[in-house]
Backbone as CSV, one residue per row, in Angstrom:
resi,resn,N_x,N_y,N_z,CA_x,CA_y,CA_z,C_x,C_y,C_z
1,MET,-43.097,-12.550,22.326,-43.302,-11.171,22.305,-44.466,-10.824,23.239
2,LYS,-44.330,-9.665,23.856,-45.398,-9.282,24.833,-46.047,-7.933,24.475
3,PHE,-47.287,-8.003,24.397,-48.101,-6.679,24.056,-48.752,-6.201,25.392
4,HIS,-48.548,-4.991,25.626,-49.178,-4.337,26.719,-50.315,-3.386,26.150
5,ILE,-51.577,-3.681,26.402,-52.732,-2.937,25.762,-53.368,-1.927,26.842
6,ILE,-53.285,-0.793,26.618,-53.951,0.129,27.512,-55.224,0.562,26.870
7,THR,-56.342,0.147,27.460,-57.677,0.322,26.902,-58.762,0.490,27.993
8,LEU,-59.745,1.186,27.652,-60.854,1.343,28.592,-61.848,0.213,28.398
9,PHE,-61.689,-0.704,27.344,-62.604,-1.763,27.136,-61.812,-3.050,26.786
10,PRO,-61.205,-3.620,27.795,-60.400,-4.769,27.484,-61.285,-5.999,27.046
11,GLU,-62.435,-5.955,27.480,-63.386,-7.112,27.025,-63.619,-7.174,25.559
12,MET,-63.377,-6.165,24.829,-63.509,-6.163,23.406,-62.569,-7.142,22.731
13,PHE,-61.432,-7.519,23.460,-60.445,-8.342,22.843,-60.728,-9.818,23.116
14,ASP,-61.770,-10.243,23.867,-61.889,-11.527,24.209,-62.121,-12.474,23.048
15,GLY,-62.951,-12.186,22.131,-63.092,-13.074,20.920,-61.860,-13.219,20.040
16,PRO,-61.404,-12.184,19.385,-60.367,-12.271,18.430,-59.141,-12.909,18.972
17,LEU,-58.806,-12.605,20.151,-57.466,-13.102,20.817,-57.568,-14.451,21.548
18,THR,-58.787,-15.059,21.535,-58.981,-16.265,22.293,-59.329,-17.428,21.440
19,MET,-59.158,-17.338,20.091,-59.527,-18.247,19.088,-58.402,-18.553,18.058
20,SER,-58.422,-19.727,17.519,-57.654,-20.036,16.333,-56.056,-19.786,16.641
21,ILE,-55.447,-19.179,15.676,-54.050,-19.009,15.745,-53.596,-18.228,16.991
22,MET,-54.341,-17.134,17.385,-53.933,-16.284,18.454,-54.069,-17.091,19.701
23,LYS,-55.125,-17.895,19.861,-55.261,-18.777,20.999,-54.073,-19.694,21.188
24,ARG,-53.683,-20.408,20.158,-52.638,-21.467,20.177,-51.210,-20.656,20.442
25,ALA,-51.128,-19.557,19.991,-49.830,-18.736,20.149,-49.792,-18.382,21.580
26,ARG,-50.776,-17.961,22.257,-50.831,-17.574,23.604,-50.542,-18.810,24.571
27,GLN,-51.222,-20.003,24.160,-51.101,-21.266,24.880,-49.631,-21.673,24.863
28,LYS,-48.942,-21.452,23.767,-47.500,-21.884,23.645,-46.597,-20.792,24.208
29,ARG,-47.223,-19.737,24.691,-46.424,-18.570,25.181,-45.503,-17.965,24.214
30,LEU,-45.825,-18.032,22.946,-45.118,-17.400,21.914,-45.515,-15.911,21.878
31,LEU,-46.726,-15.690,22.474,-47.291,-14.292,22.438,-47.944,-14.088,23.809
32,GLU,-47.636,-13.000,24.451,-48.278,-12.702,25.705,-49.002,-11.345,25.548
33,ILE,-50.126,-11.234,26.056,-51.051,-9.968,25.959,-51.511,-9.614,27.397
34,ASP,-51.191,-8.389,27.805,-51.610,-7.860,29.094,-52.458,-6.686,28.844
35,PHE,-53.498,-6.499,29.614,-54.449,-5.343,29.489,-54.322,-4.525,30.728
36,LEU,-54.396,-3.296,30.537,-54.382,-2.208,31.580,-55.374,-1.201,31.250
37,ASN,-56.312,-1.061,32.224,-57.421,0.003,32.104,-56.925,1.238,32.789
38,PRO,-56.800,2.357,32.034,-56.424,3.629,32.542,-57.344,4.190,33.712
39,ARG,-58.487,3.623,33.840,-59.382,4.083,34.928,-58.716,3.708,36.295
40,ARG,-57.885,2.752,36.277,-57.212,2.458,37.510,-56.341,3.633,38.092
41,PHE,-55.982,4.477,37.144,-55.173,5.648,37.608,-55.878,6.912,37.676
42,ALA,-57.208,6.954,37.432,-57.986,8.151,37.614,-58.022,8.497,39.149
43,THR,-58.159,9.821,39.428,-58.068,10.218,40.771,-59.396,10.742,41.358
44,ASP,-60.396,10.864,40.626,-61.701,11.411,41.104,-62.519,10.214,41.516
45,LYS,-63.595,10.491,42.233,-64.434,9.448,42.783,-65.215,8.693,41.693
46,HIS,-65.428,9.297,40.479,-66.100,8.657,39.321,-65.126,7.883,38.416
47,ARG,-63.866,7.912,38.769,-62.808,7.271,37.983,-62.906,7.696,36.535
48,ARG,-63.010,8.973,36.326,-63.018,9.484,34.950,-61.716,9.630,34.278
49,THR,-61.772,9.319,33.047,-60.524,9.432,32.219,-60.737,10.404,31.090
50,ASP,-61.870,11.134,30.924,-62.136,11.999,29.898,-62.735,13.235,30.509
51,ALA,-62.589,14.331,29.678,-63.121,15.641,30.036,-63.318,16.376,28.818
52,PRO,-64.301,17.447,28.982,-64.458,18.345,27.820,-63.194,19.040,27.385
53,GLN,-63.153,19.267,26.064,-61.962,19.982,25.511,-61.915,21.476,25.746
54,TYR,-60.640,21.959,26.172,-60.577,23.374,26.290,-60.890,24.088,24.983
55,GLY,-61.442,25.243,25.062,-61.863,25.990,23.840,-63.187,25.627,23.271
56,GLY,-63.926,24.608,23.912,-65.167,24.117,23.425,-65.092,23.214,22.275
57,GLY,-66.221,22.637,21.973,-66.305,21.718,20.811,-66.948,20.455,21.254
58,ALA,-67.388,19.738,20.171,-68.015,18.483,20.457,-67.096,17.366,20.844
59,GLY,-67.614,16.483,21.663,-66.880,15.336,22.130,-65.930,15.537,23.314
60,MET,-65.592,14.434,23.888,-64.752,14.420,25.102,-63.265,14.109,24.631
61,VAL,-62.334,14.415,25.556,-60.960,14.132,25.182,-60.380,13.305,26.361
62,MET,-59.653,12.146,26.034,-58.981,11.510,27.084,-57.842,12.364,27.689
63,MET,-57.859,12.199,29.048,-56.993,12.990,29.921,-55.471,12.404,29.886
64,ALA,-54.555,13.340,29.955,-53.221,12.920,29.969,-52.800,12.087,31.279
65,PRO,-53.100,12.633,32.405,-52.522,11.937,33.635,-52.797,10.516,33.771
66,PRO,-54.042,9.953,33.578,-54.243,8.553,33.670,-53.296,7.695,32.630
67,LEU,-53.201,8.280,31.503,-52.422,7.608,30.403,-51.011,7.539,30.750
68,PHE,-50.404,8.708,31.167,-49.083,8.715,31.589,-48.736,7.746,32.682
69,SER,-49.583,7.684,33.671,-49.561,6.700,34.873,-49.534,5.375,34.397
70,ALA,-50.512,4.987,33.436,-50.601,3.641,32.973,-49.279,3.213,32.275
71,VAL,-48.864,4.052,31.392,-47.556,3.833,30.669,-46.374,3.586,31.567
72,GLU,-46.267,4.582,32.518,-45.117,4.424,33.418,-45.194,3.257,34.313
73,SER,-46.384,2.822,34.684,-46.455,1.584,35.548,-46.005,0.371,34.771
74,ILE,-46.185,0.350,33.463,-45.678,-0.744,32.684,-44.174,-0.742,32.493
75,LYS,-43.712,0.470,32.218,-42.259,0.666,31.939,-41.416,0.438,33.248
76,MET,-41.986,0.533,34.389,-41.317,0.268,35.648,-40.938,-1.177,35.786
77,ARG,-41.644,-2.025,34.973,-41.198,-3.509,35.056,-40.048,-3.753,34.235
78,TYR,-39.524,-2.783,33.493,-38.382,-3.043,32.542,-37.206,-2.154,33.079
79,SER,-36.083,-2.496,32.655,-34.941,-1.653,32.820,-35.127,-0.466,31.828
80,PRO,-34.493,0.772,32.156,-34.604,1.872,31.259,-34.236,1.530,29.772
81,SER,-33.226,0.678,29.724,-32.731,0.429,28.261,-33.674,-0.531,27.537
82,ASP,-34.508,-1.272,28.282,-35.368,-2.294,27.685,-36.787,-1.889,27.641
83,ALA,-37.127,-0.683,28.105,-38.528,-0.278,28.172,-39.157,-0.308,26.811
84,PRO,-40.319,-0.867,26.656,-40.990,-0.930,25.390,-41.481,0.273,24.752
85,PRO,-41.425,0.480,23.485,-41.947,1.742,22.962,-43.490,1.780,22.985
86,VAL,-44.030,2.977,22.821,-45.461,3.179,22.982,-45.984,3.618,21.565
87,ALA,-46.995,2.743,21.098,-47.732,3.093,19.951,-49.097,3.547,20.245
88,LEU,-49.577,4.551,19.554,-50.924,4.946,19.757,-51.774,4.762,18.602
89,THR,-52.976,4.143,18.615,-53.822,3.903,17.479,-54.655,5.183,17.344
90,THR,-54.505,5.794,16.178,-55.147,7.072,15.816,-55.225,7.258,14.306
91,PRO,-56.435,7.808,13.859,-56.485,8.004,12.359,-55.553,9.011,11.889
92,GLN,-54.814,9.786,12.761,-53.894,10.754,12.353,-52.507,10.236,12.255
93,GLY,-52.365,8.926,12.460,-50.974,8.271,12.446,-50.609,7.832,11.103
94,GLU,-49.324,7.365,10.901,-48.873,6.785,9.749,-49.681,5.433,9.509
95,THR,-49.883,5.120,8.130,-50.619,3.943,7.793,-49.765,2.662,8.046
96,PHE,-50.518,1.838,8.838,-49.811,0.553,9.303,-49.571,-0.298,7.980
97,SER,-48.401,-0.972,7.970,-47.982,-1.717,6.924,-47.322,-2.990,7.199
98,HIS,-47.043,-3.858,6.253,-46.253,-5.109,6.542,-44.937,-4.760,7.105
99,GLN,-44.353,-3.665,6.540,-42.978,-3.293,7.003,-42.907,-2.872,8.475
100,ILE,-44.007,-2.147,8.872,-44.039,-1.825,10.229,-44.286,-3.060,11.116
101,ALA,-45.201,-3.890,10.643,-45.360,-5.196,11.387,-44.112,-5.885,11.600
102,GLN,-43.233,-5.913,10.556,-41.931,-6.600,10.657,-41.101,-6.030,11.684
103,ARG,-41.048,-4.754,11.688,-40.212,-4.048,12.783,-40.730,-4.292,14.184
104,PHE,-42.066,-4.265,14.335,-42.638,-4.495,15.572,-42.268,-5.954,16.066
105,ALA,-42.315,-6.914,15.061,-42.057,-8.308,15.453,-40.707,-8.594,16.007
106,LEU,-39.808,-7.698,15.823,-38.446,-7.829,16.329,-38.405,-7.318,17.742
107,LEU,-39.359,-6.684,18.235,-39.350,-6.085,19.638,-39.669,-7.211,20.645
108,PRO,-39.106,-7.224,21.810,-39.438,-8.067,22.900,-40.860,-7.751,23.443
109,ALA,-41.197,-6.502,23.343,-42.483,-5.903,23.949,-42.885,-4.668,23.332
110,LEU,-44.128,-4.429,23.283,-44.783,-3.198,22.693,-45.956,-2.777,23.555
111,ILE,-46.056,-1.480,23.833,-47.245,-0.849,24.484,-48.100,-0.252,23.408
112,ILE,-49.414,-0.658,23.392,-50.282,-0.035,22.434,-51.384,0.673,23.196
113,VAL,-51.559,1.986,23.052,-52.614,2.737,23.662,-53.775,2.947,22.729
114,CYS,-54.931,2.512,23.162,-56.137,2.584,22.301,-56.723,3.932,22.453
115,GLY,-56.872,4.671,21.307,-57.493,5.963,21.348,-58.945,5.825,21.545
116,ARG,-59.639,6.867,21.989,-61.069,6.891,22.253,-61.647,8.299,22.199
117,TYR,-62.975,8.407,22.040,-63.586,9.665,22.110,-63.134,10.616,20.998
118,GLU,-63.159,11.920,21.205,-62.725,12.913,20.259,-61.154,12.908,20.009
119,GLY,-60.493,12.348,20.980,-59.071,12.256,20.789,-58.351,12.163,22.227
120,ILE,-57.099,12.331,22.198,-56.193,12.304,23.464,-55.575,13.671,23.727
121,ASP,-55.406,14.042,24.882,-54.720,15.302,25.191,-53.382,15.313,24.522
122,GLU,-53.041,16.351,23.725,-51.961,16.407,22.856,-50.602,16.243,23.705
123,ARG,-50.692,16.612,24.985,-49.396,16.539,25.772,-49.001,15.133,25.926
124,PHE,-49.981,14.175,26.058,-49.615,12.839,26.052,-49.052,12.297,24.759
125,VAL,-49.694,12.755,23.668,-49.261,12.413,22.339,-47.736,12.766,22.115
126,GLN,-47.546,14.031,22.464,-46.231,14.562,22.238,-45.103,14.029,23.087
127,HIS,-45.434,13.772,24.291,-44.448,13.375,25.304,-44.519,11.931,25.851
128,GLY,-45.656,11.188,25.441,-45.734,9.867,25.902,-45.768,8.788,24.865
129,VAL,-45.768,9.190,23.597,-46.010,8.352,22.469,-44.798,8.303,21.561
130,ASP,-44.353,7.070,21.168,-43.127,6.963,20.284,-43.646,6.961,18.752
131,ARG,-44.790,6.315,18.529,-45.312,6.162,17.234,-46.825,6.208,17.136
132,GLU,-47.418,6.918,16.222,-48.773,7.041,15.936,-49.145,6.173,14.778
133,ILE,-50.135,5.194,14.970,-50.356,4.306,13.903,-51.875,4.342,13.504
134,SER,-52.115,4.352,12.241,-53.446,4.328,11.636,-53.597,3.021,10.921
135,ILE,-54.831,2.553,10.755,-55.096,1.245,9.966,-55.701,1.658,8.687
136,GLY,-55.932,2.971,8.403,-56.566,3.421,7.202,-57.175,4.785,7.270
137,ASP,-57.583,5.290,6.223,-58.232,6.604,6.108,-59.707,6.540,6.379
138,PHE,-59.934,6.171,7.631,-61.366,6.137,8.090,-61.420,6.238,9.642
139,VAL,-62.566,6.550,10.233,-62.528,6.737,11.652,-63.485,5.720,12.193
140,ILE,-63.020,4.995,13.246,-63.923,3.988,13.973,-64.071,4.511,15.428
141,THR,-64.947,3.872,16.233,-65.324,4.294,17.410,-64.218,4.260,18.519
142,GLY,-63.206,3.538,18.291,-62.069,3.376,19.255,-60.914,2.633,18.611
143,GLY,-59.818,2.767,19.349,-58.564,2.156,18.774,-58.462,0.669,19.060
144,GLU,-59.346,-0.005,19.716,-59.297,-1.346,20.069,-59.207,-2.293,18.853
145,ILE,-60.098,-1.959,17.845,-60.116,-2.712,16.603,-58.787,-2.618,15.947
146,ALA,-58.192,-1.448,15.849,-56.906,-1.153,15.324,-55.892,-1.919,15.987
147,ALA,-55.885,-1.910,17.298,-54.930,-2.697,18.082,-55.034,-4.204,17.819
148,MET,-56.290,-4.718,17.651,-56.348,-6.149,17.282,-55.711,-6.439,16.024
149,ALA,-55.849,-5.572,14.966,-55.346,-5.797,13.599,-53.757,-5.760,13.787
150,ILE,-53.204,-4.831,14.565,-51.719,-4.751,14.650,-51.238,-6.015,15.353
151,ILE,-51.906,-6.421,16.501,-51.408,-7.633,17.187,-51.536,-8.864,16.234
152,ASP,-52.595,-8.934,15.441,-52.676,-10.223,14.588,-51.564,-10.109,13.508
153,ALA,-51.375,-8.999,12.848,-50.448,-8.900,11.837,-49.005,-9.083,12.349
154,VAL,-48.650,-8.644,13.478,-47.243,-8.783,14.180,-47.103,-10.256,14.551
155,ALA,-48.139,-10.792,15.301,-48.079,-12.140,15.930,-47.764,-13.178,14.835
156,ARG,-48.404,-13.149,13.715,-48.201,-14.223,12.655,-46.826,-14.116,12.049
157,LEU,-46.097,-13.115,12.349,-44.683,-13.014,11.843,-43.722,-13.611,12.861
158,LEU,-44.155,-13.962,14.053,-43.282,-14.496,15.013,-43.020,-15.965,14.800
159,PRO,-41.777,-16.538,14.996,-41.519,-17.831,14.718,-42.363,-18.709,15.538
160,GLY,-42.932,-19.746,14.799,-43.710,-20.790,15.534,-45.226,-20.451,15.649
161,VAL,-45.650,-19.235,15.301,-47.001,-18.919,15.455,-47.862,-19.578,14.400
162,LEU,-47.506,-19.527,13.168,-48.127,-20.167,12.074,-47.695,-21.643,11.994
163,GLY,-48.597,-22.399,11.501,-48.165,-23.845,11.385,-46.972,-24.178,10.517
164,ASP,-46.861,-23.272,9.449,-45.661,-23.355,8.630,-45.071,-21.890,8.516
165,ASP,-43.960,-21.767,9.075,-43.231,-20.441,9.069,-43.098,-19.836,7.546
166,GLU,-43.056,-20.792,6.607,-42.883,-20.343,5.222,-43.997,-19.539,4.650
167,SER,-45.239,-19.802,5.284,-46.390,-19.198,4.878,-46.362,-17.681,4.803
168,ALA,-45.839,-17.094,5.882,-45.761,-15.720,6.012,-44.706,-15.024,5.074
169,LYS,-43.781,-15.866,4.566,-42.667,-15.323,3.798,-43.132,-15.050,2.350
170,HIS,-44.251,-15.765,1.920,-44.590,-15.603,0.520,-46.006,-14.871,0.354
171,GLU,-46.556,-14.260,1.483,-47.852,-13.640,1.369,-47.727,-12.273,0.722
172,SER,-48.835,-11.557,0.475,-48.868,-10.223,0.039,-47.972,-9.359,0.897
173,PHE,-47.201,-8.516,0.224,-46.271,-7.514,0.801,-44.961,-8.036,1.430
174,ALA,-44.884,-9.412,1.447,-43.649,-10.007,2.052,-42.502,-9.817,1.169
175,PRO,-41.240,-9.677,1.777,-40.096,-9.452,0.927,-39.827,-10.584,-0.044
176,LEU,-40.020,-11.847,0.294,-39.761,-12.932,-0.694,-40.790,-12.743,-1.820
177,ASN,-41.876,-12.069,-1.613,-42.815,-11.827,-2.782,-42.565,-10.427,-3.340
178,ASP,-41.341,-9.891,-3.031,-40.900,-8.594,-3.597,-41.872,-7.475,-3.251
179,GLY,-42.609,-7.600,-2.042,-43.520,-6.644,-1.642,-44.798,-6.565,-2.411
180,MET,-45.074,-7.490,-3.403,-46.178,-7.485,-4.189,-47.321,-8.194,-3.451
181,LEU,-48.611,-7.990,-4.092,-49.714,-8.814,-3.619,-49.487,-10.294,-4.080
182,GLU,-50.050,-11.115,-3.306,-49.903,-12.540,-3.584,-50.910,-12.902,-4.753
183,GLY,-50.475,-13.763,-5.761,-51.227,-14.117,-6.907,-52.411,-15.104,-6.423
184,PRO,-53.233,-15.380,-7.451,-54.411,-16.351,-7.201,-53.901,-17.836,-6.747
185,VAL,-54.695,-18.377,-5.908,-54.357,-19.692,-5.413,-55.639,-20.660,-5.735
186,TYR,-55.374,-21.940,-5.823,-56.399,-22.932,-6.222,-56.222,-24.188,-5.491
187,THR,-57.326,-24.964,-5.288,-57.307,-26.234,-4.672,-58.329,-27.116,-5.418
188,ARG,-58.505,-28.347,-4.861,-59.479,-29.312,-5.556,-60.840,-28.832,-5.600
189,PRO,-61.672,-29.180,-6.593,-61.266,-30.016,-7.766,-60.648,-29.311,-8.836
190,ALA,-59.851,-29.957,-9.696,-59.143,-29.271,-10.789,-60.126,-28.660,-11.776
191,ASN,-61.290,-29.215,-11.898,-62.261,-28.647,-12.866,-63.584,-28.561,-12.132
192,TYR,-64.048,-27.311,-11.943,-65.354,-27.105,-11.292,-66.215,-26.115,-12.146
193,ARG,-67.340,-26.730,-12.616,-68.284,-25.923,-13.412,-67.597,-25.485,-14.709
194,GLY,-66.662,-26.266,-15.210,-65.959,-25.796,-16.381,-64.752,-24.883,-16.276
195,TRP,-64.618,-24.452,-15.012,-63.550,-23.441,-14.646,-62.303,-24.302,-14.205
196,ARG,-61.302,-24.335,-14.964,-60.145,-25.222,-14.685,-58.968,-24.477,-14.087
197,VAL,-58.286,-25.228,-13.167,-57.061,-24.687,-12.611,-56.041,-24.526,-13.667
198,PRO,-55.263,-23.456,-13.700,-54.316,-23.245,-14.779,-53.322,-24.387,-14.921
199,GLU,-53.034,-24.797,-16.069,-52.270,-26.006,-16.343,-50.879,-25.932,-15.729
200,GLU,-50.224,-24.792,-15.607,-48.982,-24.640,-15.040,-48.882,-25.215,-13.624
201,LEU,-50.023,-25.158,-12.854,-50.019,-25.541,-11.580,-50.253,-27.149,-11.387
202,LEU,-50.485,-27.777,-12.572,-50.833,-29.150,-12.437,-49.673,-29.964,-13.013
203,THR,-48.606,-29.289,-13.503,-47.449,-30.120,-14.211,-46.566,-30.835,-13.229
204,GLY,-46.465,-30.298,-12.037,-45.449,-30.894,-11.112,-44.090,-30.258,-11.398
205,ASN,-43.949,-29.306,-12.353,-42.738,-28.701,-12.698,-42.678,-27.357,-11.749
206,HIS,-41.694,-27.494,-10.713,-41.644,-26.470,-9.817,-41.249,-25.111,-10.298
207,ALA,-40.317,-25.146,-11.336,-39.832,-23.893,-11.959,-41.042,-23.261,-12.704
208,ALA,-41.799,-24.114,-13.433,-42.962,-23.529,-14.188,-43.995,-22.984,-13.172
209,VAL,-44.192,-23.590,-12.082,-45.184,-23.188,-11.016,-44.650,-21.892,-10.449
210,GLU,-43.456,-21.773,-10.085,-42.918,-20.533,-9.534,-43.016,-19.384,-10.617
211,ALA,-42.728,-19.615,-11.847,-42.696,-18.538,-12.759,-44.156,-18.119,-12.944
212,PHE,-45.186,-19.010,-12.967,-46.539,-18.705,-13.084,-46.941,-17.830,-11.961
213,ARG,-46.637,-18.137,-10.668,-46.983,-17.458,-9.536,-46.471,-16.088,-9.556
214,ARG,-45.180,-15.880,-9.931,-44.637,-14.607,-9.949,-45.292,-13.729,-11.037
215,ARG,-45.475,-14.424,-12.143,-46.131,-13.610,-13.265,-47.481,-13.164,-12.868
216,GLU,-48.271,-13.974,-12.205,-49.702,-13.687,-11.818,-49.653,-12.658,-10.611
217,ALA,-48.695,-12.782,-9.783,-48.556,-11.810,-8.662,-48.303,-10.442,-9.208
218,ALA,-47.364,-10.397,-10.135,-46.965,-9.044,-10.781,-48.206,-8.463,-11.525
219,ALA,-48.916,-9.305,-12.219,-50.076,-8.774,-12.989,-51.200,-8.281,-12.061
220,ARG,-51.374,-9.073,-11.036,-52.436,-8.668,-9.991,-52.081,-7.324,-9.314
221,THR,-50.681,-7.264,-8.981,-50.270,-6.155,-8.221,-50.425,-4.874,-9.047
222,GLU,-49.914,-5.035,-10.370,-50.049,-3.853,-11.332,-51.476,-3.388,-11.491
223,GLN,-52.419,-4.336,-11.573,-53.849,-3.971,-11.769,-54.408,-3.454,-10.520
224,ARG,-54.144,-3.859,-9.459,-54.900,-3.422,-8.192,-54.096,-2.522,-7.360
225,ARG,-52.794,-2.545,-7.315,-51.953,-1.702,-6.488,-50.690,-1.404,-7.245
226,PRO,-50.767,-0.526,-8.337,-49.624,-0.223,-9.095,-48.565,0.504,-8.275
227,ASP,-49.025,1.197,-7.163,-47.945,1.851,-6.359,-46.919,0.992,-5.792
228,LEU,-47.358,-0.352,-5.618,-46.374,-1.329,-5.030,-45.320,-1.787,-6.132
229,MET,-45.639,-1.503,-7.391,-44.835,-1.994,-8.565,-43.769,-0.979,-8.870
230,ARG,-43.720,0.210,-8.293,-42.866,1.176,-8.768,-41.365,0.708,-8.567
231,GLY,-40.715,0.718,-9.739,-39.332,0.321,-9.689,-38.927,-1.148,-9.530
232,TRP,-40.049,-2.059,-9.694,-39.800,-3.426,-9.452,-39.820,-4.124,-10.852
233,GLY,-38.634,-4.901,-11.051,-38.592,-5.839,-12.109,-39.118,-5.531,-13.504
234,PRO,-39.233,-6.542,-14.388,-39.589,-6.464,-15.789,-41.088,-6.104,-15.924
235,TYR,-41.871,-6.396,-14.931,-43.330,-6.146,-15.140,-43.752,-4.803,-14.671
236,SER,-42.880,-3.981,-14.061,-43.382,-2.603,-13.715,-43.553,-1.643,-14.758
237,GLN,-44.723,-1.049,-14.777,-44.931,0.022,-15.723,-45.327,1.297,-15.041
238,ALA,-45.121,1.207,-13.729,-45.507,2.421,-12.879,-44.219,3.259,-12.550
239,GLU,-43.630,3.818,-13.600,-42.469,4.608,-13.366,-42.852,6.110,-13.093
240,GLY,-41.920,6.712,-12.325,-42.128,8.181,-12.078,-43.176,8.436,-10.978
């Protein structure tokens, strides 16, 4: 899969995307990431991409022309039928989720525009963006961090990116986990400071282990995220 990132600060991505799983995925060419700075398409001598907002008010607004030009320069590399969709990182967007990550992971390519400053000229949002994405009900200084989170969440769903493709299938929110949170996990030693690993995990009985994990996952989800339990199985008490 290929990500095209439109950002004023591509250097921000150097650390998170050049280490560990992301680094290996890029080395194997399972994941490609290109960066495009919209300043390349600014037309004034100062290469400005922002301006004061009409009507007055605090903060600067990212201008539409450089962003449209940046997106169009990317889409020109594809046929019209294969042009990648455009996602904008913004606190006003729909909340990013595992389900959205799954849909993005099916795409051959995705353009992510990183929001900045007070916002983006609404004409670009309305006519140049396919999907607005938020990573939560809070505001950060720019969309780069949100873009990194989206890339990471999507990339680990691509075949071959994780050491074991089964790992992603049983994590929190995954379909094989019925969309629930993942239950508690344990490793050696079996007894630490008197805190013992649950006996079900030590029996070698796969059915007992699976039943324990599903029971604990349901209990944890109902306690911490009852909204995820609505309508699910015998453990759901979050009806209506």
